């Protein structure tokens, strides 16, 4: 069965520190997709990234980077030089490609990141 | 402007009174989905749709119905709401191009069932 674990419930850092949010997943499929989302205090959901299971190349987007490691079933998210605007709840999610081509999503419970000025 | 809209944004209702939360996207996306968000549980998928007239259950479909009669709309129907359906609901649509995907979320609908 699918499962996504975000063991860090809440993290607090001081501005300009680097921070890594952990995500561990479980799946029996060989084809799957991993996601990260941001939910700022205003409540909207923002899609950050999707990673395909066959592409383990790490991704960097500005201060954000993602480390995908199949060997440890992890898809960790690092924010470099954190800023107060990074304060949010971050969700990791997994989707498996099902037989009919449809697929559903399983989310982790989220990590609340507080960046202090 | 590309967007996903949901209505209403806030709703207080009573047990058993049928309600519909509308979701509309203006991006011609094929994939649409509904989620509920509850404290401590994160987000859970209710239903999703790969295209018009194609819908399937997510993790928590009980008590909900959906329809996809046209590509832009994906309403969520609660035939007989109960207090355990009090939650924050999000609609989403996805653009899939090859192996790439970008998702867009509606602003959320906060539902209270008394």
Coordinates of N, CA and C in Angstrom, one line a residue:
Chain A
X1 N 0.8 -1.2 0.0 CA 0.0 0.0 0.0 C 0.9 1.2 0.0
X2 N 0.3 2.3 -0.5 CA 1.0 3.6 -0.5 C 1.1 4.2 0.8
X3 N 2.2 4.9 1.1 CA 2.3 5.6 2.4 C 3.3 6.7 2.2
X4 N 3.0 7.8 2.8 CA 4.0 8.9 2.8 C 4.2 9.4 4.3
X5 N 5.4 9.4 4.7 CA 5.7 9.8 6.1 C 6.5 11.1 6.1
X6 N 6.0 12.1 6.8 CA 6.8 13.3 7.1 C 6.9 13.3 8.6
X7 N 8.0 12.8 9.1 CA 8.2 12.6 10.5 C 8.4 14.0 11.3
X8 N 8.8 15.0 10.6 CA 9.0 16.3 11.2 C 7.7 17.0 11.2
X9 N 7.1 17.2 12.4 CA 5.8 17.9 12.5 C 6.0 19.4 12.4
X10 N 7.1 19.8 13.0 CA 7.3 21.3 13.0 C 8.8 21.5 13.1
X11 N 9.3 22.5 12.3 CA 10.7 22.9 12.4 C 10.8 24.4 12.5
X12 N 11.7 24.8 13.4 CA 11.9 26.3 13.5 C 13.4 26.6 13.1
X13 N 13.6 27.5 12.3 CA 15.0 27.9 11.9 C 15.0 29.5 12.0
X14 N 16.3 29.9 12.1 CA 16.5 31.4 12.0 C 16.7 31.7 10.5
X15 N 16.3 32.9 10.2 CA 16.5 33.3 8.8 C 17.9 33.1 8.3
X16 N 18.0 32.7 7.1 CA 19.3 32.5 6.4 C 19.9 31.1 6.7
X17 N 19.3 30.4 7.6 CA 19.7 29.0 7.8 C 19.2 28.1 6.7
X18 N 19.9 27.1 6.4 CA 19.4 26.0 5.5 C 18.5 25.1 6.3
X19 N 17.5 24.5 5.6 CA 16.7 23.6 6.3 C 16.2 22.5 5.3
X20 N 16.2 21.3 5.8 CA 15.8 20.1 5.0 C 14.5 19.5 5.6
X21 N 13.5 19.3 4.7 CA 12.3 18.7 5.1 C 12.3 17.3 4.6
X22 N 12.1 16.3 5.4 CA 12.2 14.9 5.1 C 10.9 14.3 4.6
X23 N 11.0 13.4 3.6 CA 9.8 12.7 3.1 C 10.2 11.3 2.8
X24 N 9.6 10.4 3.4 CA 9.8 8.9 3.1 C 8.5 8.3 2.6
X25 N 8.7 7.5 1.6 CA 7.5 7.0 0.9 C 7.5 5.5 0.8
X26 N 6.4 4.8 0.7 CA 6.3 3.4 0.5 C 5.4 3.2 -0.7
X27 N 5.9 2.3 -1.6 CA 5.1 1.9 -2.7 C 5.6 0.6 -3.3
X28 N 4.7 -0.1 -3.9 CA 5.1 -1.4 -4.5 C 5.3 -1.2 -6.0
X29 N 4.8 -0.1 -6.5 CA 4.9 0.1 -8.0 C 6.3 0.5 -8.4
X30 N 6.6 0.2 -9.6 CA 7.9 0.7 -10.2 C 7.8 2.0 -10.8
X31 N 6.5 2.4 -11.2 CA 6.3 3.7 -11.8 C 5.4 4.5 -10.8
X32 N 6.0 5.6 -10.4 CA 5.2 6.5 -9.4 C 5.8 7.9 -9.5
X33 N 5.1 8.8 -8.8 CA 5.4 10.2 -8.9 C 5.4 10.8 -7.5
X34 N 6.3 11.7 -7.3 CA 6.5 12.3 -6.0 C 6.3 13.8 -6.1
X35 N 5.7 14.4 -5.1 CA 5.3 15.8 -5.2 C 5.7 16.6 -3.9
X36 N 5.9 17.8 -4.0 CA 5.9 18.7 -2.9 C 5.0 19.9 -3.1
X37 N 4.4 20.3 -2.0 CA 3.4 21.5 -2.0 C 3.7 22.4 -0.9
X38 N 3.4 23.6 -1.0 CA 3.5 24.6 0.0 C 2.1 25.2 0.4
X39 N 1.9 25.3 1.7 CA 0.7 26.0 2.1 C 1.0 27.1 3.1
X40 N 1.1 28.3 2.6 CA 1.5 29.4 3.5 C 0.3 29.7 4.5
X41 N 0.6 30.6 5.4 CA -0.4 30.9 6.4 C -1.8 31.4 5.8
X42 N -1.7 31.9 4.6 CA -3.0 32.4 4.0 C -3.9 31.3 3.6
X43 N -3.3 30.0 3.5 CA -4.2 28.9 3.3 C -4.2 28.3 1.9
X44 N -3.7 29.0 0.9 CA -3.8 28.4 -0.4 C -2.8 27.3 -0.6
X45 N -3.0 26.4 -1.5 CA -2.0 25.3 -1.8 C -1.2 25.7 -3.1
X46 N 0.1 25.5 -3.0 CA 0.9 25.9 -4.1 C 1.7 24.6 -4.5
X47 N 1.6 24.2 -5.7 CA 2.4 23.1 -6.3 C 3.8 23.5 -6.5
X48 N 4.7 22.7 -6.0 CA 6.2 23.1 -6.1 C 6.9 22.2 -7.2
X49 N 6.7 20.9 -7.1 CA 7.4 20.0 -8.0 C 6.8 18.7 -8.1
X50 N 7.0 18.0 -9.2 CA 6.7 16.6 -9.4 C 7.9 15.9 -9.9
X51 N 8.2 14.8 -9.3 CA 9.4 14.0 -9.8 C 8.9 12.6 -10.2
X52 N 9.4 12.1 -11.3 CA 9.0 10.8 -11.8 C 10.0 9.7 -11.2
X53 N 9.5 8.5 -11.0 CA 10.3 7.5 -10.4 C 11.5 7.1 -11.2
X54 N 11.4 7.3 -12.5 CA 12.6 6.9 -13.3 C 13.6 8.0 -13.5
X55 N 13.4 9.1 -12.8 CA 14.3 10.2 -12.9 C 14.8 10.6 -11.6
X56 N 16.0 10.1 -11.2 CA 16.6 10.3 -9.9 C 17.4 11.6 -9.8
X57 N 17.5 12.3 -10.9 CA 18.3 13.5 -10.9 C 17.8 14.5 -9.9
X58 N 18.7 15.1 -9.2 CA 18.2 16.1 -8.2 C 17.8 17.4 -9.0
X59 N 16.9 18.1 -8.3 CA 16.4 19.3 -9.0 C 16.7 20.5 -8.1
X60 N 17.0 21.6 -8.8 CA 17.3 22.8 -8.1 C 16.4 23.9 -8.8
X61 N 15.8 24.7 -7.9 CA 15.0 25.9 -8.4 C 15.3 27.0 -7.5
X62 N 16.1 27.9 -7.8 CA 16.5 29.0 -6.9 C 17.0 28.5 -5.6
X63 N 16.4 28.9 -4.5 CA 16.8 28.4 -3.2 C 16.3 27.1 -2.8
X64 N 15.4 26.5 -3.7 CA 14.8 25.2 -3.4 C 15.6 24.1 -4.1
X65 N 15.8 23.0 -3.4 CA 16.4 21.8 -4.1 C 15.7 20.6 -3.5
X66 N 15.7 19.5 -4.4 CA 15.0 18.3 -4.0 C 16.0 17.2 -4.2
X67 N 16.1 16.3 -3.3 CA 17.0 15.1 -3.4 C 16.1 13.8 -3.4
X68 N 16.1 13.1 -4.5 CA 15.3 11.9 -4.6 C 16.3 10.7 -4.6
X69 N 16.0 9.8 -3.6 CA 16.9 8.7 -3.5 C 16.0 7.4 -3.4
X70 N 16.0 6.6 -4.5 CA 15.2 5.4 -4.5 C 15.7 4.4 -3.4
X71 N 17.0 4.4 -3.2 CA 17.6 3.4 -2.3 C 17.0 3.5 -0.9
X72 N 16.7 4.8 -0.5 CA 16.1 5.0 0.8 C 14.7 5.4 0.8
X73 N 14.1 5.4 -0.4 CA 12.7 5.8 -0.6 C 12.4 7.1 0.0
X74 N 13.3 8.1 -0.3 CA 13.1 9.4 0.2 C 13.1 10.4 -0.8
X75 N 12.4 11.5 -0.6 CA 12.4 12.6 -1.5 C 12.4 13.9 -0.6
X76 N 13.6 14.3 -0.3 CA 13.8 15.4 0.7 C 13.8 16.8 0.0
X77 N 13.4 17.8 0.7 CA 13.3 19.1 0.2 C 14.2 20.0 1.0
X78 N 15.1 20.7 0.4 CA 16.0 21.7 1.1 C 15.7 23.1 0.7
X79 N 15.6 24.0 1.6 CA 15.5 25.4 1.4 C 16.9 26.0 1.8
X80 N 17.5 26.6 0.9 CA 18.8 27.3 1.2 C 18.6 28.7 1.6
X81 N 19.3 29.2 2.6 CA 19.2 30.6 3.0 C 17.7 31.0 3.2
X82 N 17.1 30.3 4.2 CA 15.7 30.5 4.4 C 15.3 31.9 4.7
X83 N 14.0 32.2 4.3 CA 13.5 33.5 4.5 C 12.2 33.4 5.2
X84 N 11.8 34.5 5.9 CA 10.5 34.5 6.6 C 9.3 34.1 5.7
X85 N 9.4 34.4 4.4 CA 8.3 34.1 3.5 C 8.2 32.6 3.2
X86 N 9.3 31.9 3.6 CA 9.2 30.4 3.5 C 8.4 29.7 4.6
X87 N 8.0 30.5 5.6 CA 7.2 29.9 6.6 C 5.9 29.4 6.1
X88 N 5.6 28.2 6.3 CA 4.4 27.5 5.7 C 4.4 26.1 6.2
X89 N 3.3 25.4 5.8 CA 3.3 24.0 5.9 C 3.6 23.4 4.6
X90 N 4.5 22.4 4.6 CA 4.9 21.7 3.4 C 4.4 20.3 3.4
X91 N 3.8 19.9 2.2 CA 3.3 18.6 2.1 C 4.1 17.8 1.0
X92 N 4.4 16.6 1.3 CA 4.9 15.6 0.3 C 3.8 14.7 -0.1
X93 N 3.8 14.2 -1.3 CA 2.8 13.3 -1.8 C 3.3 12.3 -2.8
X94 N 2.6 11.2 -2.9 CA 3.0 10.1 -3.8 C 1.8 9.8 -4.7
X95 N 2.0 9.5 -5.9 CA 1.0 9.0 -6.8 C 1.5 7.8 -7.6
X96 N 0.7 6.8 -7.7 CA 1.1 5.6 -8.4 C 0.3 5.6 -9.7
X97 N 0.9 5.1 -10.8 CA 0.1 5.0 -12.0 C -0.6 3.7 -12.0
X98 N -1.9 3.7 -12.0 CA -2.7 2.5 -11.9 C -3.0 2.0 -13.3
X99 N -3.5 0.7 -13.3 CA -3.6 0.0 -14.6 C -4.3 0.7 -15.7
X100 N -5.4 1.4 -15.3 CA -6.2 2.0 -16.4 C -5.6 3.3 -16.8
X101 N -4.5 3.7 -16.3 CA -3.9 5.0 -16.6 C -4.3 6.1 -15.7
X102 N -5.2 5.8 -14.8 CA -5.6 6.8 -13.8 C -4.7 6.7 -12.6
X103 N -4.6 7.7 -11.8 CA -3.8 7.6 -10.6 C -4.3 8.5 -9.5
X104 N -4.1 8.1 -8.3 CA -4.6 8.8 -7.1 C -3.4 9.2 -6.3
X105 N -3.6 10.2 -5.4 CA -2.6 10.8 -4.6 C -2.7 10.4 -3.1
X106 N -1.6 10.2 -2.5 CA -1.5 10.0 -1.1 C -0.5 11.1 -0.5
X107 N -1.0 11.8 0.5 CA -0.2 12.9 1.0 C 0.3 12.5 2.4
X108 N 1.5 13.1 2.7 CA 2.0 13.1 4.1 C 1.2 14.1 4.9
X109 N 1.4 14.1 6.2 CA 0.7 14.9 7.1 C 1.2 16.3 7.2
X110 N 2.3 16.6 6.6 CA 2.8 17.9 6.5 C 3.9 18.3 7.5
X111 N 4.8 19.2 7.2 CA 5.8 19.7 8.1 C 5.6 21.2 8.2
X112 N 5.4 21.7 9.4 CA 5.2 23.2 9.5 C 6.6 23.8 9.7
X113 N 7.0 24.7 8.8 CA 8.3 25.4 8.9 C 8.0 26.8 9.4
X114 N 8.7 27.1 10.4 CA 8.7 28.5 10.9 C 10.1 29.1 10.7
X115 N 10.2 30.2 10.0 CA 11.5 30.9 9.8 C 11.4 32.2 10.6
X116 N 12.3 32.3 11.6 CA 12.3 33.4 12.5 C 13.2 34.5 12.0
X117 N 12.8 35.7 12.1 CA 13.6 36.8 11.6 C 14.8 37.1 12.6
Chain B
X1 N -6.3 34.9 -17.1 CA -5.5 34.4 -16.0 C -5.9 32.9 -15.7
X2 N -4.9 32.0 -15.7 CA -5.2 30.6 -15.4 C -5.7 30.5 -13.9
X3 N -6.8 29.9 -13.8 CA -7.2 29.7 -12.4 C -8.2 28.6 -12.2
X4 N -8.3 28.2 -11.0 CA -9.3 27.2 -10.5 C -10.2 28.0 -9.5
X5 N -11.5 28.0 -9.8 CA -12.4 28.7 -8.9 C -13.3 27.7 -8.1
X6 N -13.6 28.0 -6.9 CA -14.5 27.2 -6.1 C -15.6 28.1 -5.5
X7 N -16.8 27.5 -5.4 CA -17.8 28.3 -4.8 C -18.8 27.3 -4.0
X8 N -19.2 27.6 -2.8 CA -18.9 28.9 -2.1 C -17.5 28.7 -1.4
X9 N -17.0 29.8 -0.9 CA -15.7 29.7 -0.2 C -16.0 29.3 1.3
X10 N -17.1 29.7 1.8 CA -17.5 29.3 3.2 C -18.9 28.9 3.2
X11 N -19.2 27.8 3.9 CA -20.6 27.3 4.0 C -20.8 26.7 5.3
X12 N -21.9 27.1 5.9 CA -22.4 26.5 7.2 C -23.7 25.9 6.8
X13 N -23.9 24.6 7.1 CA -25.1 23.9 6.8 C -25.5 23.0 7.9
X14 N -26.6 22.3 7.8 CA -27.1 21.4 8.8 C -27.1 20.0 8.3
X15 N -27.0 19.0 9.2 CA -27.0 17.6 8.8 C -28.1 17.3 7.9
X16 N -27.8 16.6 6.8 CA -28.8 16.1 5.9 C -29.2 17.0 4.8
X17 N -28.8 18.2 4.8 CA -29.2 19.1 3.7 C -28.2 19.1 2.6
X18 N -28.7 18.6 1.4 CA -27.8 18.4 0.3 C -27.1 19.7 -0.1
X19 N -25.9 19.6 -0.5 CA -25.2 20.7 -1.0 C -24.2 20.4 -2.1
X20 N -23.9 21.3 -2.9 CA -22.9 21.2 -4.0 C -21.8 22.3 -3.9
X21 N -20.6 21.8 -4.0 CA -19.5 22.8 -4.1 C -19.0 22.7 -5.5
X22 N -19.0 23.9 -6.1 CA -18.6 23.9 -7.6 C -17.1 24.1 -7.7
X23 N -16.6 23.6 -8.8 CA -15.2 23.8 -9.1 C -15.1 24.0 -10.6
X24 N -14.4 25.0 -11.0 CA -14.3 25.3 -12.4 C -12.8 25.7 -12.8
X25 N -12.3 25.2 -13.9 CA -11.0 25.6 -14.3 C -11.1 26.1 -15.8
X26 N -10.2 27.1 -16.1 CA -10.3 27.7 -17.4 C -9.1 27.4 -18.2
X27 N -8.4 26.3 -17.9 CA -7.2 25.9 -18.6 C -7.3 24.7 -19.5
X28 N -8.5 24.2 -19.6 CA -8.7 23.0 -20.5 C -8.0 21.8 -20.0
X29 N -7.8 21.7 -18.7 CA -7.1 20.5 -18.1 C -8.0 19.3 -18.1
X30 N -7.4 18.2 -18.4 CA -8.1 16.9 -18.3 C -8.3 16.4 -16.9
X31 N -7.3 16.5 -16.1 CA -7.3 15.9 -14.8 C -7.8 16.9 -13.8
X32 N -8.8 16.5 -13.0 CA -9.3 17.3 -11.9 C -9.5 16.4 -10.7
X33 N -9.4 17.0 -9.5 CA -9.5 16.2 -8.3 C -10.0 17.0 -7.1
X34 N -10.6 16.3 -6.1 CA -11.1 17.0 -4.9 C -10.3 16.4 -3.7
X35 N -10.0 17.3 -2.8 CA -9.3 16.9 -1.6 C -10.0 17.5 -0.4
X36 N -9.8 16.8 0.8 CA -10.2 17.5 2.0 C -9.0 17.5 2.9
X37 N -9.0 18.6 3.7 CA -7.8 18.8 4.6 C -8.4 18.9 6.0
X38 N -7.8 18.1 6.9 CA -8.2 18.0 8.3 C -7.0 18.1 9.2
X39 N -7.1 18.8 10.3 CA -5.9 18.9 11.2 C -5.3 17.6 11.6
X40 N -4.0 17.4 11.4 CA -3.4 16.2 11.8 C -3.4 15.1 10.8
X41 N -4.3 15.3 9.8 CA -4.5 14.2 8.8 C -3.9 14.6 7.4
X42 N -3.5 15.9 7.3 CA -3.0 16.3 6.0 C -4.2 16.4 5.0
X43 N -3.8 16.2 3.8 CA -4.8 16.2 2.7 C -5.1 14.8 2.3
X44 N -6.4 14.5 2.0 CA -6.8 13.2 1.5 C -7.7 13.4 0.3
X45 N -7.4 12.6 -0.7 CA -8.1 12.7 -2.0 C -9.5 12.0 -1.9
X46 N -10.5 12.7 -2.4 CA -11.9 12.3 -2.3 C -12.2 11.6 -3.6
X47 N -12.2 12.3 -4.7 CA -12.4 11.8 -6.0 C -11.5 12.4 -7.0
X48 N -11.3 11.8 -8.1 CA -10.6 12.4 -9.2 C -11.2 12.1 -10.5
X49 N -10.8 12.8 -11.5 CA -11.4 12.6 -12.9 C -10.3 12.8 -13.9
X50 N -10.1 11.8 -14.7 CA -9.1 11.9 -15.8 C -9.6 12.6 -17.0
X51 N -10.9 12.7 -17.2 CA -11.4 13.4 -18.3 C -12.9 13.4 -18.2
X52 N -13.6 14.0 -19.2 CA -15.1 14.0 -19.1 C -15.7 12.6 -19.0
X53 N -16.6 12.5 -18.1 CA -17.3 11.2 -17.9 C -16.4 10.1 -17.3
X54 N -15.2 10.4 -16.9 CA -14.3 9.5 -16.3 C -13.9 9.9 -14.9
X55 N -14.5 9.3 -13.9 CA -14.2 9.6 -12.5 C -13.9 8.4 -11.7
X56 N -13.1 8.5 -10.6 CA -12.8 7.4 -9.8 C -12.6 7.8 -8.4
X57 N -12.7 6.9 -7.5 CA -12.6 7.2 -6.0 C -11.2 7.4 -5.6
X58 N -11.0 8.3 -4.7 CA -9.7 8.5 -4.0 C -9.7 7.7 -2.7
X59 N -9.1 8.2 -1.7 CA -9.0 7.5 -0.5 C -10.2 7.6 0.4
X60 N -11.0 8.7 0.3 CA -12.1 8.9 1.2 C -13.3 9.3 0.5
X61 N -13.9 8.5 -0.4 CA -15.0 8.9 -1.2 C -16.4 8.8 -0.5
X62 N -16.4 8.1 0.7 CA -17.7 7.8 1.3 C -18.4 9.2 1.6
X63 N -19.7 9.2 1.2 CA -20.5 10.4 1.5 C -20.4 11.5 0.5
X64 N -19.7 11.3 -0.6 CA -19.5 12.3 -1.6 C -19.8 11.7 -3.0
X65 N -20.2 12.6 -3.9 CA -20.4 12.2 -5.3 C -19.8 13.3 -6.1
X66 N -19.4 12.9 -7.3 CA -18.9 13.9 -8.3 C -19.5 13.6 -9.6
X67 N -19.4 14.6 -10.5 CA -19.7 14.4 -11.9 C -18.8 15.2 -12.8
X68 N -18.6 14.7 -14.0 CA -17.7 15.5 -14.9 C -18.4 15.4 -16.3
X69 N -19.3 16.3 -16.4 CA -20.1 16.3 -17.7 C -19.4 17.2 -18.7
X70 N -18.6 18.1 -18.3 CA -17.8 19.0 -19.2 C -16.4 19.1 -18.6
X71 N -15.5 19.4 -19.5 CA -14.1 19.4 -19.0 C -13.8 20.5 -17.9
X72 N -14.4 21.6 -18.0 CA -14.1 22.7 -17.1 C -14.6 22.5 -15.7
X73 N -15.7 21.8 -15.5 CA -16.4 21.7 -14.2 C -16.3 20.4 -13.6
X74 N -16.1 20.4 -12.3 CA -16.0 19.1 -11.5 C -16.7 19.4 -10.1
X75 N -18.0 19.4 -10.0 CA -18.7 19.7 -8.8 C -18.6 18.5 -7.8
X76 N -18.5 18.9 -6.5 CA -18.5 17.9 -5.4 C -19.9 18.0 -4.7
X77 N -20.5 16.9 -4.6 CA -21.9 16.8 -4.1 C -21.9 16.0 -2.8
X78 N -22.5 16.6 -1.8 CA -22.8 16.0 -0.5 C -24.3 15.8 -0.4
X79 N -24.7 14.5 -0.6 CA -26.1 14.3 -0.7 C -26.8 14.5 0.7
X80 N -26.1 14.0 1.7 CA -26.7 14.1 3.1 C -25.5 14.4 4.0
X81 N -25.1 15.6 4.1 CA -23.9 16.0 4.9 C -24.0 15.6 6.3
X82 N -22.9 15.2 6.9 CA -22.8 14.9 8.3 C -21.7 15.7 9.0
X83 N -21.7 15.8 10.3 CA -20.7 16.6 10.9 C -19.3 16.2 10.6
X84 N -19.1 14.9 10.4 CA -17.7 14.5 10.1 C -17.2 14.9 8.7
X85 N -18.1 15.5 8.0 CA -17.6 16.1 6.7 C -17.3 17.6 6.8
X86 N -17.3 18.1 8.0 CA -16.8 19.4 8.3 C -15.3 19.4 8.0
X87 N -14.9 20.3 7.1 CA -13.5 20.2 6.6 C -13.2 21.4 5.7
X88 N -12.0 21.5 5.3 CA -11.5 22.4 4.3 C -11.3 21.6 3.0
X89 N -12.0 22.0 1.9 CA -12.0 21.3 0.7 C -11.3 22.1 -0.4
X90 N -10.4 21.3 -1.1 CA -9.7 21.9 -2.2 C -10.0 21.2 -3.5
X91 N -10.2 21.9 -4.6 CA -10.3 21.4 -5.9 C -9.0 21.6 -6.6
X92 N -8.6 20.8 -7.5 CA -7.3 21.0 -8.3 C -7.5 20.5 -9.7
X93 N -6.7 21.1 -10.6 CA -6.6 20.6 -11.9 C -5.2 20.5 -12.3
X94 N -4.9 19.6 -13.3 CA -3.5 19.4 -13.7 C -3.3 19.4 -15.2
X95 N -2.2 20.0 -15.5 CA -1.7 20.0 -16.9 C -0.6 19.0 -17.0
X96 N -0.9 18.0 -17.9 CA 0.2 17.0 -18.0 C 0.7 17.0 -19.5
X97 N 2.0 17.3 -19.6 CA 2.6 17.3 -20.9 C 3.8 16.3 -20.9
X98 N 3.6 15.2 -21.6 CA 4.6 14.2 -21.5 C 4.8 13.7 -20.1
X99 N 6.0 13.8 -19.5 CA 6.3 13.3 -18.2 C 6.2 14.5 -17.2
X100 N 5.8 15.6 -17.7 CA 5.8 16.8 -16.8 C 4.3 17.1 -16.4
X101 N 4.2 17.6 -15.2 CA 2.9 17.9 -14.6 C 3.0 19.2 -13.8
X102 N 2.0 20.0 -14.0 CA 1.8 21.2 -13.1 C 0.4 21.2 -12.6
X103 N 0.3 21.5 -11.3 CA -1.0 21.4 -10.7 C -1.5 22.8 -10.2
X104 N -2.7 23.0 -10.3 CA -3.3 24.3 -9.9 C -4.5 24.0 -8.9
X105 N -4.5 24.8 -7.8 CA -5.5 24.5 -6.8 C -6.5 25.7 -6.7
X106 N -7.7 25.4 -6.4 CA -8.6 26.4 -6.0 C -8.3 27.0 -4.7
X107 N -9.0 28.0 -4.3 CA -8.7 28.7 -3.0 C -9.2 28.0 -1.8
X108 N -10.0 27.0 -2.0 CA -10.5 26.2 -0.8 C -11.9 26.6 -0.4
X109 N -12.7 25.6 0.1 CA -14.0 25.9 0.6 C -14.1 25.3 2.0
X110 N -14.4 26.2 2.9 CA -14.5 25.8 4.3 C -15.9 25.5 4.7
X111 N -16.1 24.2 5.0 CA -17.5 23.7 5.2 C -17.7 23.3 6.7
X112 N -18.8 23.8 7.3 CA -19.1 23.4 8.6 C -20.5 22.8 8.6
X113 N -20.6 21.6 9.1 CA -21.9 20.8 9.1 C -22.3 20.7 10.5
X114 N -23.5 21.3 10.9 CA -23.9 21.3 12.3 C -24.9 20.1 12.5

